[in-house]
CSV table of C-alpha atoms and ligand atoms in Angstrom, one decimal:
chain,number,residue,atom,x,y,z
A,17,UNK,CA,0.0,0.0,0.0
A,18,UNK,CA,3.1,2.6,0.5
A,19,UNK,CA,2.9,3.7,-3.1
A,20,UNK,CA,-0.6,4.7,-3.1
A,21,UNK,CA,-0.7,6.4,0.6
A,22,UNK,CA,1.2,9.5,-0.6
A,23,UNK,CA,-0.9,10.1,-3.4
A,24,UNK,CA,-4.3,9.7,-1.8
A,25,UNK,CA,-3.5,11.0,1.7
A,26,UNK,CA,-7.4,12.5,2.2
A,27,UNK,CA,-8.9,12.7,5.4
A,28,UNK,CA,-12.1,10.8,6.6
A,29,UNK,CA,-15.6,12.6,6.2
A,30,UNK,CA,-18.7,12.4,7.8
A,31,UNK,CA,-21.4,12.2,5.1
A,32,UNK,CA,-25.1,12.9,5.7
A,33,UNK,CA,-25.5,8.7,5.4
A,34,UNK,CA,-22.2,7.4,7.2
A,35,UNK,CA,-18.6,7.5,7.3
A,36,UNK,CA,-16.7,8.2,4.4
A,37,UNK,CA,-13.5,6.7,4.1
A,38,UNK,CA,-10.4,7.1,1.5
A,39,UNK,CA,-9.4,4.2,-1.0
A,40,UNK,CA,-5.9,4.1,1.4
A,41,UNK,CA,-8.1,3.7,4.5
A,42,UNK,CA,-10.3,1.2,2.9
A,43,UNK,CA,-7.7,-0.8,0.7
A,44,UNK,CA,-6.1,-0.5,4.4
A,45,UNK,CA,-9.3,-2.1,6.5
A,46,UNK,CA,-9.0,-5.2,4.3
A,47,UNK,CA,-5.1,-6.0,4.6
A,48,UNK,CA,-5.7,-5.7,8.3
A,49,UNK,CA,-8.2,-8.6,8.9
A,50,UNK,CA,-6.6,-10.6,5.8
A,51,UNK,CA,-4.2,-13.3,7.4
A,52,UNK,CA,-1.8,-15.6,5.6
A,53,UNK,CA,-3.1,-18.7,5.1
A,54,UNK,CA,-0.8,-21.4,7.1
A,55,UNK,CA,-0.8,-24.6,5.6
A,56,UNK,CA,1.4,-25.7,2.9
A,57,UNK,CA,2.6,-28.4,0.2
A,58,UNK,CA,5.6,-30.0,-1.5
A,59,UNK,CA,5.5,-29.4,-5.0
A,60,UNK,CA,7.9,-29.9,-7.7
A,61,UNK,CA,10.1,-26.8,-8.9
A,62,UNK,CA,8.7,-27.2,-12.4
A,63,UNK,CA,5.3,-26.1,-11.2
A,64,UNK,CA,6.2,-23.9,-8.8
A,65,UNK,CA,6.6,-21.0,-10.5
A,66,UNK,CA,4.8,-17.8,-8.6
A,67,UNK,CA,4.2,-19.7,-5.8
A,68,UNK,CA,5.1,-18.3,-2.4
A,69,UNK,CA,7.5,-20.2,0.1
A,70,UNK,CA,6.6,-21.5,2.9
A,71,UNK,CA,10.1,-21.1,4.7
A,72,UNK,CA,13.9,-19.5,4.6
A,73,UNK,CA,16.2,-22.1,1.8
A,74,UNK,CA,19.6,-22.4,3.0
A,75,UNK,CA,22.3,-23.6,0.2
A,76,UNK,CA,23.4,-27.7,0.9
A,77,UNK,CA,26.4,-27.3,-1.7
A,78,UNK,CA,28.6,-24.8,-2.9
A,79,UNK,CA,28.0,-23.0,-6.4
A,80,UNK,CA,29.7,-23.6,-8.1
A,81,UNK,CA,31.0,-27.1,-6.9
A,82,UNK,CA,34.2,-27.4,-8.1
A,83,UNK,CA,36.8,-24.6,-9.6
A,84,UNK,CA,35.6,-25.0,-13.3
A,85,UNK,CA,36.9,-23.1,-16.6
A,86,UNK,CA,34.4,-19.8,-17.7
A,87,UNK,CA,36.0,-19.7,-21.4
A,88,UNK,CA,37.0,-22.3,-24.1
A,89,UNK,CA,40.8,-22.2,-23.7
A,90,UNK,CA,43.6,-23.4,-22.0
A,91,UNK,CA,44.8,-24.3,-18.6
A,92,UNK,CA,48.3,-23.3,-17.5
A,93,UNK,CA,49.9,-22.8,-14.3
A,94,UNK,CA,51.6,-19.1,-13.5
A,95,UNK,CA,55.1,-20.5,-12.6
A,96,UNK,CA,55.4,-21.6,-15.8
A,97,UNK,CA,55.3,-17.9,-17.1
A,98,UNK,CA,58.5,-17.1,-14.8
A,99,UNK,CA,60.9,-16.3,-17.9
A,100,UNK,CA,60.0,-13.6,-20.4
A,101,UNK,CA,57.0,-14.5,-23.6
A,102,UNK,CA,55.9,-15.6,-25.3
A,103,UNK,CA,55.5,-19.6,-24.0
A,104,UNK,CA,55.5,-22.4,-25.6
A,105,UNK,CA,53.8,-25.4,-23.7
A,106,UNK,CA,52.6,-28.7,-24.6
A,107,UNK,CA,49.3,-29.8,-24.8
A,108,UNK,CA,49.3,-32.7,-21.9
A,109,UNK,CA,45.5,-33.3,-22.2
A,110,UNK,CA,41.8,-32.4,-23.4
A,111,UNK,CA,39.0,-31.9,-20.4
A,112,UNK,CA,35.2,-31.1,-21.4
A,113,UNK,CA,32.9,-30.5,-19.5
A,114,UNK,CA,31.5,-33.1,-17.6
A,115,UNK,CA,34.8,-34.9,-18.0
A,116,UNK,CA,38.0,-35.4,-15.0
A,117,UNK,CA,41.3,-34.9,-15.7
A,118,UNK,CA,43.7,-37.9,-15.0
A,119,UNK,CA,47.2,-37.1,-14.7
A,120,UNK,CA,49.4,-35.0,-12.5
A,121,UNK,CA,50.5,-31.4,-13.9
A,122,UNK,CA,54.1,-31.5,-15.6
A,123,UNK,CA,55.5,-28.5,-15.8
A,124,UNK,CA,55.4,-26.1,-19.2
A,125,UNK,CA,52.2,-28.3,-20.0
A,126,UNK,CA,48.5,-27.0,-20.8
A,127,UNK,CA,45.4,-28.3,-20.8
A,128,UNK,CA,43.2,-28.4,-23.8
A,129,UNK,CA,40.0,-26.8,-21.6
A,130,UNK,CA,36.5,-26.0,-22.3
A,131,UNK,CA,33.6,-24.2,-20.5
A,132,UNK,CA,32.3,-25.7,-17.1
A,133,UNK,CA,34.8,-28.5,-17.3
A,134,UNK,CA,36.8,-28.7,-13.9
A,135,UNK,CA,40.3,-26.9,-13.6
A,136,UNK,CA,42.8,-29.8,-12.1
A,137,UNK,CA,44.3,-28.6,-9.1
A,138,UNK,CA,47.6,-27.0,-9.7
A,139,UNK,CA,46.3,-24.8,-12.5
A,140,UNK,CA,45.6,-21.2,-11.8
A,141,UNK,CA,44.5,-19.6,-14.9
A,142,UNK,CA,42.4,-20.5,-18.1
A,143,UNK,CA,43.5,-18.4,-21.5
A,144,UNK,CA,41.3,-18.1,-23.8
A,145,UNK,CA,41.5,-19.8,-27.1
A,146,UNK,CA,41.6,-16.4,-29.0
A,147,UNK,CA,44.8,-15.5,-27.2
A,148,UNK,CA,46.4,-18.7,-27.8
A,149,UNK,CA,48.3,-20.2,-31.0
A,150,UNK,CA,47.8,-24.0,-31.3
A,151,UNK,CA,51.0,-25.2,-33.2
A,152,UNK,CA,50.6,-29.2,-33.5
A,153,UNK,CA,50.9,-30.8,-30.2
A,154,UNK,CA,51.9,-27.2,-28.7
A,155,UNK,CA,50.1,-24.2,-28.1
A,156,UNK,CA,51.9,-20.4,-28.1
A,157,UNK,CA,50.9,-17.8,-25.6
A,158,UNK,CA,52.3,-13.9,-26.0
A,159,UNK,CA,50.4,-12.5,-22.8
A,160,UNK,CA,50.7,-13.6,-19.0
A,161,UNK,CA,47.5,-14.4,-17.4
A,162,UNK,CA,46.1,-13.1,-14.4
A,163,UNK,CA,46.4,-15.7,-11.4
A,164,UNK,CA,42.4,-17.0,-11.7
A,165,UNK,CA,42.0,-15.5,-14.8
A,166,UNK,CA,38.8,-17.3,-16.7
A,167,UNK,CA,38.1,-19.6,-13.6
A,168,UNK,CA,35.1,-20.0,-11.6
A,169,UNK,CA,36.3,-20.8,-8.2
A,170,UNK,CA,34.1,-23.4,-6.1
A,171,UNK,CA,31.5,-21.3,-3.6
A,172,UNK,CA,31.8,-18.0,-5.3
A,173,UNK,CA,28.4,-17.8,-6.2
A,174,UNK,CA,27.0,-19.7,-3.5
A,175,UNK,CA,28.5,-21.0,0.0
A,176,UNK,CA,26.7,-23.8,1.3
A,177,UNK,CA,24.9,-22.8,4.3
A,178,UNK,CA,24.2,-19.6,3.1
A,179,UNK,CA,20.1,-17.9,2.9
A,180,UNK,CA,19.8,-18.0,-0.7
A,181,UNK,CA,15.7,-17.1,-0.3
A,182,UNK,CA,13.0,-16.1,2.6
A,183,UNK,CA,9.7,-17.2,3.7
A,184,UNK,CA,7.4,-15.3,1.5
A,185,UNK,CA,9.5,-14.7,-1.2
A,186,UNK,CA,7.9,-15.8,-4.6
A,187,UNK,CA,9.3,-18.4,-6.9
A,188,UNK,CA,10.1,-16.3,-10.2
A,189,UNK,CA,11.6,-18.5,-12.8
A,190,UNK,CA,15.7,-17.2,-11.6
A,191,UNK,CA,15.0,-18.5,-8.1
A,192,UNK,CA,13.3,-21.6,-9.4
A,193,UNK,CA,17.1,-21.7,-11.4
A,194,UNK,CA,19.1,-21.1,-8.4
A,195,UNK,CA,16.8,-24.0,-6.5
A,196,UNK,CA,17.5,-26.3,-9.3
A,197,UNK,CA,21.1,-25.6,-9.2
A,198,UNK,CA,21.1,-27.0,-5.7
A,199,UNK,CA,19.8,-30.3,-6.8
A,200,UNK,CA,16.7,-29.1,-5.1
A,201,UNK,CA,13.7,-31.2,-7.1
A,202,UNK,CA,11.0,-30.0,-4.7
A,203,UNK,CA,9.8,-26.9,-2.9
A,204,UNK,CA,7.5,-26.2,0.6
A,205,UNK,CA,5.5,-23.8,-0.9
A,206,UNK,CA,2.1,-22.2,1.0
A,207,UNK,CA,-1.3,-23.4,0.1
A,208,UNK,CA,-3.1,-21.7,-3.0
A,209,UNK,CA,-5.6,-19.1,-1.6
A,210,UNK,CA,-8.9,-20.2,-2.5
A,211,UNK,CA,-10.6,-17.8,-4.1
A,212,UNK,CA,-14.9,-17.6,-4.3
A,213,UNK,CA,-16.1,-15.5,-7.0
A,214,UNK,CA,-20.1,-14.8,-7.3
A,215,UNK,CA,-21.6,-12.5,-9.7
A,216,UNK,CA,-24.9,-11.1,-8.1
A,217,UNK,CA,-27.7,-9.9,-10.3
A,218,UNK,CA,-30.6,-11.3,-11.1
A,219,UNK,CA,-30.2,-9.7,-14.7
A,220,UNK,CA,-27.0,-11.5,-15.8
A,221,UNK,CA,-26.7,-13.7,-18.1
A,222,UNK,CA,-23.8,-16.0,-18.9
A,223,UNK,CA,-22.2,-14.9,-22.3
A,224,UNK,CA,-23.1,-17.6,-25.1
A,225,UNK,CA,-26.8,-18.0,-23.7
A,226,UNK,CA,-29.8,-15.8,-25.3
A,227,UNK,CA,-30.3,-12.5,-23.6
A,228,UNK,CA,-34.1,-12.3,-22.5
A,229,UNK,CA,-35.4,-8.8,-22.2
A,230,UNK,CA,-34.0,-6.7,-19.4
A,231,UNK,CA,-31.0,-8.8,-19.0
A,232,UNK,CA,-27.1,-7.8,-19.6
A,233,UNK,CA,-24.3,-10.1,-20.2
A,234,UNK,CA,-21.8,-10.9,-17.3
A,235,UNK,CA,-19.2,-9.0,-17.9
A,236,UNK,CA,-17.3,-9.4,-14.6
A,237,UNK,CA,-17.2,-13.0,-14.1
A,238,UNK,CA,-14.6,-13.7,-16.5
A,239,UNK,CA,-13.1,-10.3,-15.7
A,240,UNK,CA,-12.4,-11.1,-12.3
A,241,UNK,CA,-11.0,-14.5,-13.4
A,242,UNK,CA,-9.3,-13.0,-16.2
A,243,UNK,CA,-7.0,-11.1,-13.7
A,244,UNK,CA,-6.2,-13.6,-11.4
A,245,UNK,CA,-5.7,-16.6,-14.4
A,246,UNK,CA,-1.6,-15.6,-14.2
A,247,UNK,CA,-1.9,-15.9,-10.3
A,248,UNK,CA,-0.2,-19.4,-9.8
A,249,UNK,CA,-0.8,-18.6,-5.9
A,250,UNK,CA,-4.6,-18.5,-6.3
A,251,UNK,CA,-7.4,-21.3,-7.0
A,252,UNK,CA,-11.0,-20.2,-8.0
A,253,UNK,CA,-14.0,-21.3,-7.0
A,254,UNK,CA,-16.6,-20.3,-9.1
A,255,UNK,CA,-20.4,-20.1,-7.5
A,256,UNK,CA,-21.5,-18.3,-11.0
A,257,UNK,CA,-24.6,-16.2,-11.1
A,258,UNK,CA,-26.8,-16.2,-8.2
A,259,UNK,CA,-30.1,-13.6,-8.1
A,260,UNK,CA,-30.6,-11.1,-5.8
A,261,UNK,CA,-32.9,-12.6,-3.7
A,262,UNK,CA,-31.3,-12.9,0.1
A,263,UNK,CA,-32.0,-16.3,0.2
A,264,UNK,CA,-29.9,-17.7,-2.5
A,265,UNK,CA,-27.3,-15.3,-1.5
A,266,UNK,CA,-27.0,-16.7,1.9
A,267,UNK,CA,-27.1,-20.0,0.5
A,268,UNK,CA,-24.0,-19.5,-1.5
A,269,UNK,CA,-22.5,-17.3,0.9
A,270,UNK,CA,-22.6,-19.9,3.4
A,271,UNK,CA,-21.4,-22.4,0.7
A,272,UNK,CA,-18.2,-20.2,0.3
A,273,UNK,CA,-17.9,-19.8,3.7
A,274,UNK,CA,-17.2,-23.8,4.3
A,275,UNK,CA,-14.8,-23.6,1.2
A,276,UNK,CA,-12.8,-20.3,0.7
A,277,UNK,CA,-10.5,-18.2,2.3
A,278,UNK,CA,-12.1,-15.4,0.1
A,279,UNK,CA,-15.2,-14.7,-1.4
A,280,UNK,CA,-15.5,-11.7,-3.8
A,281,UNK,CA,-19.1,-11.3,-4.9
A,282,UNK,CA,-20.0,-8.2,-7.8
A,283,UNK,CA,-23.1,-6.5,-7.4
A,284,UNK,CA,-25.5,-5.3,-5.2
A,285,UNK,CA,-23.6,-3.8,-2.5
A,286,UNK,CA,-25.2,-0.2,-2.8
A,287,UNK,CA,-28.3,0.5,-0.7
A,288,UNK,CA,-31.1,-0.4,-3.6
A,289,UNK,CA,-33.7,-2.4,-2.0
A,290,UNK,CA,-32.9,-5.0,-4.4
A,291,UNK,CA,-29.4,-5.1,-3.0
A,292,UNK,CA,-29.2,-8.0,-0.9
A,293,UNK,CA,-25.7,-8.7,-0.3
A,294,UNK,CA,-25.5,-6.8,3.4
A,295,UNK,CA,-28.4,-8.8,4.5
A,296,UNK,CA,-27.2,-11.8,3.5
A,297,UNK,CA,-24.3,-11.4,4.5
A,298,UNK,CA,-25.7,-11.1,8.4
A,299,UNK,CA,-27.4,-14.0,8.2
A,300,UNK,CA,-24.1,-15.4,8.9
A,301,UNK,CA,-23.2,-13.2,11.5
A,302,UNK,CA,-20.9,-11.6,9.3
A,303,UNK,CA,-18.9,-8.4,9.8
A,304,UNK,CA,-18.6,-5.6,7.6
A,305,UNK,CA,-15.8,-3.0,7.8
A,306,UNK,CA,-15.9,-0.7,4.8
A,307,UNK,CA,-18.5,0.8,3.7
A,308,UNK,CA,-18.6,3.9,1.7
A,309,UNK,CA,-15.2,4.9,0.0
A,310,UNK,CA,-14.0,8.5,-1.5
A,311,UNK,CA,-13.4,6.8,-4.9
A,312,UNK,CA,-15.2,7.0,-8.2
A,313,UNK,CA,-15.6,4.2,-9.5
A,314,UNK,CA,-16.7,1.9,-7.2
A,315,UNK,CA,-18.2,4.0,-4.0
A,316,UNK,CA,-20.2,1.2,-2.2
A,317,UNK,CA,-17.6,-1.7,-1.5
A,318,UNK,CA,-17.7,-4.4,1.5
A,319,UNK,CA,-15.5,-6.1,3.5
A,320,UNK,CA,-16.1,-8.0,6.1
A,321,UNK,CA,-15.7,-11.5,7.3
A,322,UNK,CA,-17.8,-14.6,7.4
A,323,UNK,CA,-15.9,-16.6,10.0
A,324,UNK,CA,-12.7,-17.0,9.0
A,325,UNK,CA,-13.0,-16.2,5.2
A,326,UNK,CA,-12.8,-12.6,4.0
A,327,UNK,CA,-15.7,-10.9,2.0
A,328,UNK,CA,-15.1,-8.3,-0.6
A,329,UNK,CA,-18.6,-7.3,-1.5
A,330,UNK,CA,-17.5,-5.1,-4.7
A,331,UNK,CA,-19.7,-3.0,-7.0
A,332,UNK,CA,-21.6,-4.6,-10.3
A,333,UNK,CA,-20.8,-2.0,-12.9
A,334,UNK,CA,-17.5,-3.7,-14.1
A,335,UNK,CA,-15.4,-0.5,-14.2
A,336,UNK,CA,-16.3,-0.2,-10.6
A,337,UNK,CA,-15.3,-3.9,-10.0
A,338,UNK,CA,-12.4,-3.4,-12.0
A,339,UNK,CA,-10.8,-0.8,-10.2
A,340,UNK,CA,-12.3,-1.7,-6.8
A,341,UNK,CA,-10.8,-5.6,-7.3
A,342,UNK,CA,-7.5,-4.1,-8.0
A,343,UNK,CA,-7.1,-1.0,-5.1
A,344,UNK,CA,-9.4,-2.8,-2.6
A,345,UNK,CA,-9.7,-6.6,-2.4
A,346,UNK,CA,-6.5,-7.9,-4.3
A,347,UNK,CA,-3.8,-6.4,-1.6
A,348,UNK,CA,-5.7,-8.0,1.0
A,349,UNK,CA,-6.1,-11.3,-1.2
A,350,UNK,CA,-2.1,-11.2,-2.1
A,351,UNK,CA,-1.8,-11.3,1.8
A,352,UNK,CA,-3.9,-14.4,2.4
A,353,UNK,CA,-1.7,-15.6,-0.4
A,354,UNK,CA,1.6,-14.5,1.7
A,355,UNK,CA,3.0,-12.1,-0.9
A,356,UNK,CA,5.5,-9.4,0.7
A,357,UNK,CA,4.5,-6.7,-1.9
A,358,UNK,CA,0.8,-6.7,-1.8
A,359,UNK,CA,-0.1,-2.8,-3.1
A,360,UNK,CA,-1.1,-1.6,-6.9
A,361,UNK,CA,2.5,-0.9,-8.6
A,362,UNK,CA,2.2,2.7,-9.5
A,363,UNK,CA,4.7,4.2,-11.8
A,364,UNK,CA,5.2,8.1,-12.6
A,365,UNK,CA,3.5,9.3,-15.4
A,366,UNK,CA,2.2,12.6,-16.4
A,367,UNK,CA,-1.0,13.6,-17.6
A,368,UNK,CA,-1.6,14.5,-21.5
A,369,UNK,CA,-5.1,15.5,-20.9
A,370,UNK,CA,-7.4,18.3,-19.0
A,371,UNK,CA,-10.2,16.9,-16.6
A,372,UNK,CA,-12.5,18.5,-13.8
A,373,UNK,CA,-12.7,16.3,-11.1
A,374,UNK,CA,-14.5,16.2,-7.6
A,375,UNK,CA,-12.3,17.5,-4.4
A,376,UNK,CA,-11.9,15.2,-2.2
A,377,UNK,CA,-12.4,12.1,-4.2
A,378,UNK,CA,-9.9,10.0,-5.6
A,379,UNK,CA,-11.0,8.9,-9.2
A,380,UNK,CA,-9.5,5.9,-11.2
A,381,UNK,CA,-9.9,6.9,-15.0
A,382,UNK,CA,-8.8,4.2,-17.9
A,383,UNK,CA,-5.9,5.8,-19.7
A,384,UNK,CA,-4.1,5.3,-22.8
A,385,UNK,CA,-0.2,5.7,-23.0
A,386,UNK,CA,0.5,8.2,-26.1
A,387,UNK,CA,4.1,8.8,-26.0
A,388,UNK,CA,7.0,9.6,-23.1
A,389,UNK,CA,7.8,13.2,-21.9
A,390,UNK,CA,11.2,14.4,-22.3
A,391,UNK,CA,12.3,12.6,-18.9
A,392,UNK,CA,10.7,9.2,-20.4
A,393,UNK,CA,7.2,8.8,-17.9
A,394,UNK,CA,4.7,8.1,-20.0
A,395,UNK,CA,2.1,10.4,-21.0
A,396,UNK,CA,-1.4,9.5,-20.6
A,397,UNK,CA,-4.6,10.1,-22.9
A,398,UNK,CA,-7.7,9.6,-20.6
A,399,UNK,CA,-10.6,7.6,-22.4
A,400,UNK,CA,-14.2,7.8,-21.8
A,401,UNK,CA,-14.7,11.3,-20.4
A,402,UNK,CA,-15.2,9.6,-16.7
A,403,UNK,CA,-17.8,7.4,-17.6
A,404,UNK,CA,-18.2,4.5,-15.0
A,405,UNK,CA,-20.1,2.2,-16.9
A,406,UNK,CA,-18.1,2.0,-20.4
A,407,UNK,CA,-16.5,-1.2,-21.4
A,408,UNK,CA,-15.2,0.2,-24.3
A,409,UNK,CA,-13.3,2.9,-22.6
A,410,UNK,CA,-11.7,-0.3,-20.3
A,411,UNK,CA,-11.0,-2.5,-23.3
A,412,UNK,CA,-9.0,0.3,-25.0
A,413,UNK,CA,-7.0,1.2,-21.8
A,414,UNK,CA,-3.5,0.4,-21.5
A,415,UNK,CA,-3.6,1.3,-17.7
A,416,UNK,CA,-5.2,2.9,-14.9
A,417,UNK,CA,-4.2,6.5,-13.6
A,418,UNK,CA,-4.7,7.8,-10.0
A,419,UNK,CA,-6.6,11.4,-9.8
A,420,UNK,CA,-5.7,12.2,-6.0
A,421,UNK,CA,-8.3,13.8,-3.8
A,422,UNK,CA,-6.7,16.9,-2.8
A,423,UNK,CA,-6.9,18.1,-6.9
A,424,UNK,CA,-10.3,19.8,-8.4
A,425,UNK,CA,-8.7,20.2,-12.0
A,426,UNK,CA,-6.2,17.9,-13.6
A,427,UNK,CA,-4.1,19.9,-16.1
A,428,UNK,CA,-1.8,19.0,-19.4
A,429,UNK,CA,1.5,18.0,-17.7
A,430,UNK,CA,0.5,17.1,-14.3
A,431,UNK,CA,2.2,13.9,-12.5
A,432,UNK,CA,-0.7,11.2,-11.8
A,433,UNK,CA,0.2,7.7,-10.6
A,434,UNK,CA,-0.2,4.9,-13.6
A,435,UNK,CA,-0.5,1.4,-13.0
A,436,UNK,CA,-0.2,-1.1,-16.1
A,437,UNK,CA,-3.3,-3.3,-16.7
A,438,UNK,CA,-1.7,-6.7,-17.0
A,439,UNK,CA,-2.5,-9.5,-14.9
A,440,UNK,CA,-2.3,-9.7,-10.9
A,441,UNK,CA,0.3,-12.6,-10.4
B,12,AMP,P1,-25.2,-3.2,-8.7
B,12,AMP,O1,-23.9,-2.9,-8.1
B,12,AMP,O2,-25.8,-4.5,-8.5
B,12,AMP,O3,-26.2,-2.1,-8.4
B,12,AMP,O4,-25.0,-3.1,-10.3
B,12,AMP,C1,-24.6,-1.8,-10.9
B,12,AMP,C2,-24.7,-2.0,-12.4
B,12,AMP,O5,-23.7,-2.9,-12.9
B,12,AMP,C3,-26.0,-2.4,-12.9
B,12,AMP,O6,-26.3,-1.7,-14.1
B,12,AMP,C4,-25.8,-3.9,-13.2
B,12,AMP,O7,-26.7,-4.4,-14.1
B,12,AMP,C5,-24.4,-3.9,-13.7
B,12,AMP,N1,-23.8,-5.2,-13.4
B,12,AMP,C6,-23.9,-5.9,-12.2
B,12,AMP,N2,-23.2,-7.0,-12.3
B,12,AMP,C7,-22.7,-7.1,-13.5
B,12,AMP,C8,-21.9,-8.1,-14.2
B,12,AMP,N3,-21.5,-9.2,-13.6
B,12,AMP,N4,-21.5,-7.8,-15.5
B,12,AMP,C9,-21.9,-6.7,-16.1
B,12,AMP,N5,-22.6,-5.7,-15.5
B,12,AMP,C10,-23.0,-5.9,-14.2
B,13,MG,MG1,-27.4,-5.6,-8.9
């Protein structure tokens, strides 16, 4: 969350119908009653990536294990370059990698060497096979080595014993690498978060199905599931459509409940009478602790808790559950999940377009990058003219851009926070 505090440092307000609270505060609430989930699994490296380890990984061996040569070339030992060059040695053998070298080092004799195959003790430098001459069974060198030139010494990389990674830390394919070169095969990774998606409305329909009259497609199911598909550390669990009637929401909540450490449900969370969700959700017992945030899109959001799963009750216009997924529910999510870094990635940008904006709020507008500025941020086209409900605006948007609160009027040239819309692994 640190990136975004400094940007949308608003202060609370009392509305005429309850507390208003900033996207910080809010995104805030839910990372404080998130908690890791504690369980965990072996799994083998190769389908580990992106999950999150369950504990600190010392090294068992040294990296690399033996002295080995870093150049096609040749071995030779430094008292053998005593008298003035250029030298003239004899080729006493040919090691490859993979391969040992038999005999004991005579000296003015070098080794035939390639890369990664192990230096014999008693050598101390490798020269490369540019700076050498191969005459016959002899091989020329003008210029002295270094003493260790061209060799990877045993441990220099890695000691064994040493921390090489920390509880927490995701498994990015270069740490899956350095696991594999400890002859690790598998890792203690944490559980998957499992994730409960519902779509409330009794409007939707699922896409590929005829639309009756008054009915829209659902547009946030595969959304929600779109943005989460990279997410190696998360496992959905899709309930589908469920109507607003309290009834079948409390059915599914409680469903969820017994099931998920999450449950994000789009959809009537605002307070319609045909909004359901809240009263469901106390059919449960559950606890809500957001309720009405400074943001645009996506004022009405929930979170609570059913016993011990969390509840992100977001907004049904899919803008709204766009942006409210992303600031709101996913850092608490990547928490459950045990990620460290569990906040929006903002980068600097700088505003290519004029827009009049509410004081006070902070507003999340799709934005198109249309070039760089002269210190390389991008600069960013806004699309849609503010309009909540457009898909289109979304589907065109290379990313989202932060309006902060305290700032009635953004202006050509102004520096707004941009975060990329890729995926949320
Ligand atoms: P609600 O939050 O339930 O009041 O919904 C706000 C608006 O978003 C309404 O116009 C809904 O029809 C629409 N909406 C709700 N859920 C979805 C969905 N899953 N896909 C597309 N639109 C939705
Ligand atoms: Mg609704």
């Amino acid at each position: 969350m640190k990136t975004a505090i400094a940007a949308t440092n608003e202060t609370c307000q009392a509305g005429a119908e309850g507390r208003v609270i900033s996207v910080d505060i809010a995104a805030g609430k839910a990372v404080a009653i998130a908690r890791t989930v504690r369980e965990t699994e072996r799994v083998p490296l190769i389908t580990a990536t992106g999950r999150i380890l369950a504990h600190d990984i010392r090294g068992s061996i040294d990296l690399p294990p033996f002295d080995n040569s870093a150049m096609d070339g040749y071995a030779v030992r430094l008292a053998d370059f005593a008298t003035s060059g250029p030298w003239m040695f004899s080729v006493g053998g040919r090691i490859a990698a993979g391969e040992l070298h038999a005999g004991q080092p005579a000296s003015n004799e070098a080794l035939r060497i390639f890369t990664g195959a192990p230096v014999p003790a008693g050598f101390d430098a490798v020269v490369m096979q540019e700076h050498c001459e191969r005459r016959n069974d002899a091989v020329v060198i003008a210029k002295r080595p270094r003493g260790g030139e061209n060799i990877r010494h045993a441990g220099e990389d890695v000691r064994a014993g040493d921390r090489l990674m920390a509880a927490g830390d995701q498994l990015s394919p270069q740490r899956l690498a350095l696991l594999a070169g400890q002859g690790v095969a598998e890792v203690e990774v944490l559980r998957r978060v499992r994730i409960g998606l519902i779509s409330t409305g009794t409007e939707l329909q699922q896409p590929g199905e005829p639309l009756g009259p008054g009915q829209i497609y659902n547009s946030n199911r595969v959304m929600i599931r779109a943005m989460l598909s990279a997410a190696s550390w998360a496992e959905i669990v899709d309930y589908g459509i469920v109507p607003d009637r309290r009834d079948a929401l409390a059915e599914a909540f409680g469903e969820a409940a017994g099931t998920c450490d999450v449950l994000v449900t789009t959809g009537g969370v605002s307070a319609g009478e045909e909004d359901h969700v809240v009263s469901a959700l106390g059919q449960h017992g559950g606890m809500l602790d957001v309720l009405k945030v400074a943001m645009r899109p996506g004022k009405p959001v929930k979170i609570g808790m059913i016993g011990s799963m969390l509840f992100a009750g977001l907004p049904g216009n899919p803008n709204a559950a766009l942006v409210t997924f992303r600031q709101i529910a996913l850092p608490a999510i990547r928490v459950i999940a045990g990620l460290a870094s569990v906040g929006p990635q903002w980068s600097a940008a700088v505003a290519g377009f004029g827009y009049e904006k509410r004081l006070g709020r902070t507003e999340f507008v799709p934005v198109r990058v249309s070039g760089r500025d002269e210190l390389g941020r991008p600069v960013l086209q806004m699309l849609g003219r503010g309009s909540s409900a457009s898909l289109m605006a979304m589907s065109l948007a290379d990313g989202i851009a932060l309006l902060p609160p305290d700032i009635a009027a953004v202006k050509h040239g102004l520096p707004l926070l941009y975060e990329a819309l890729r995926g949320s692994d």
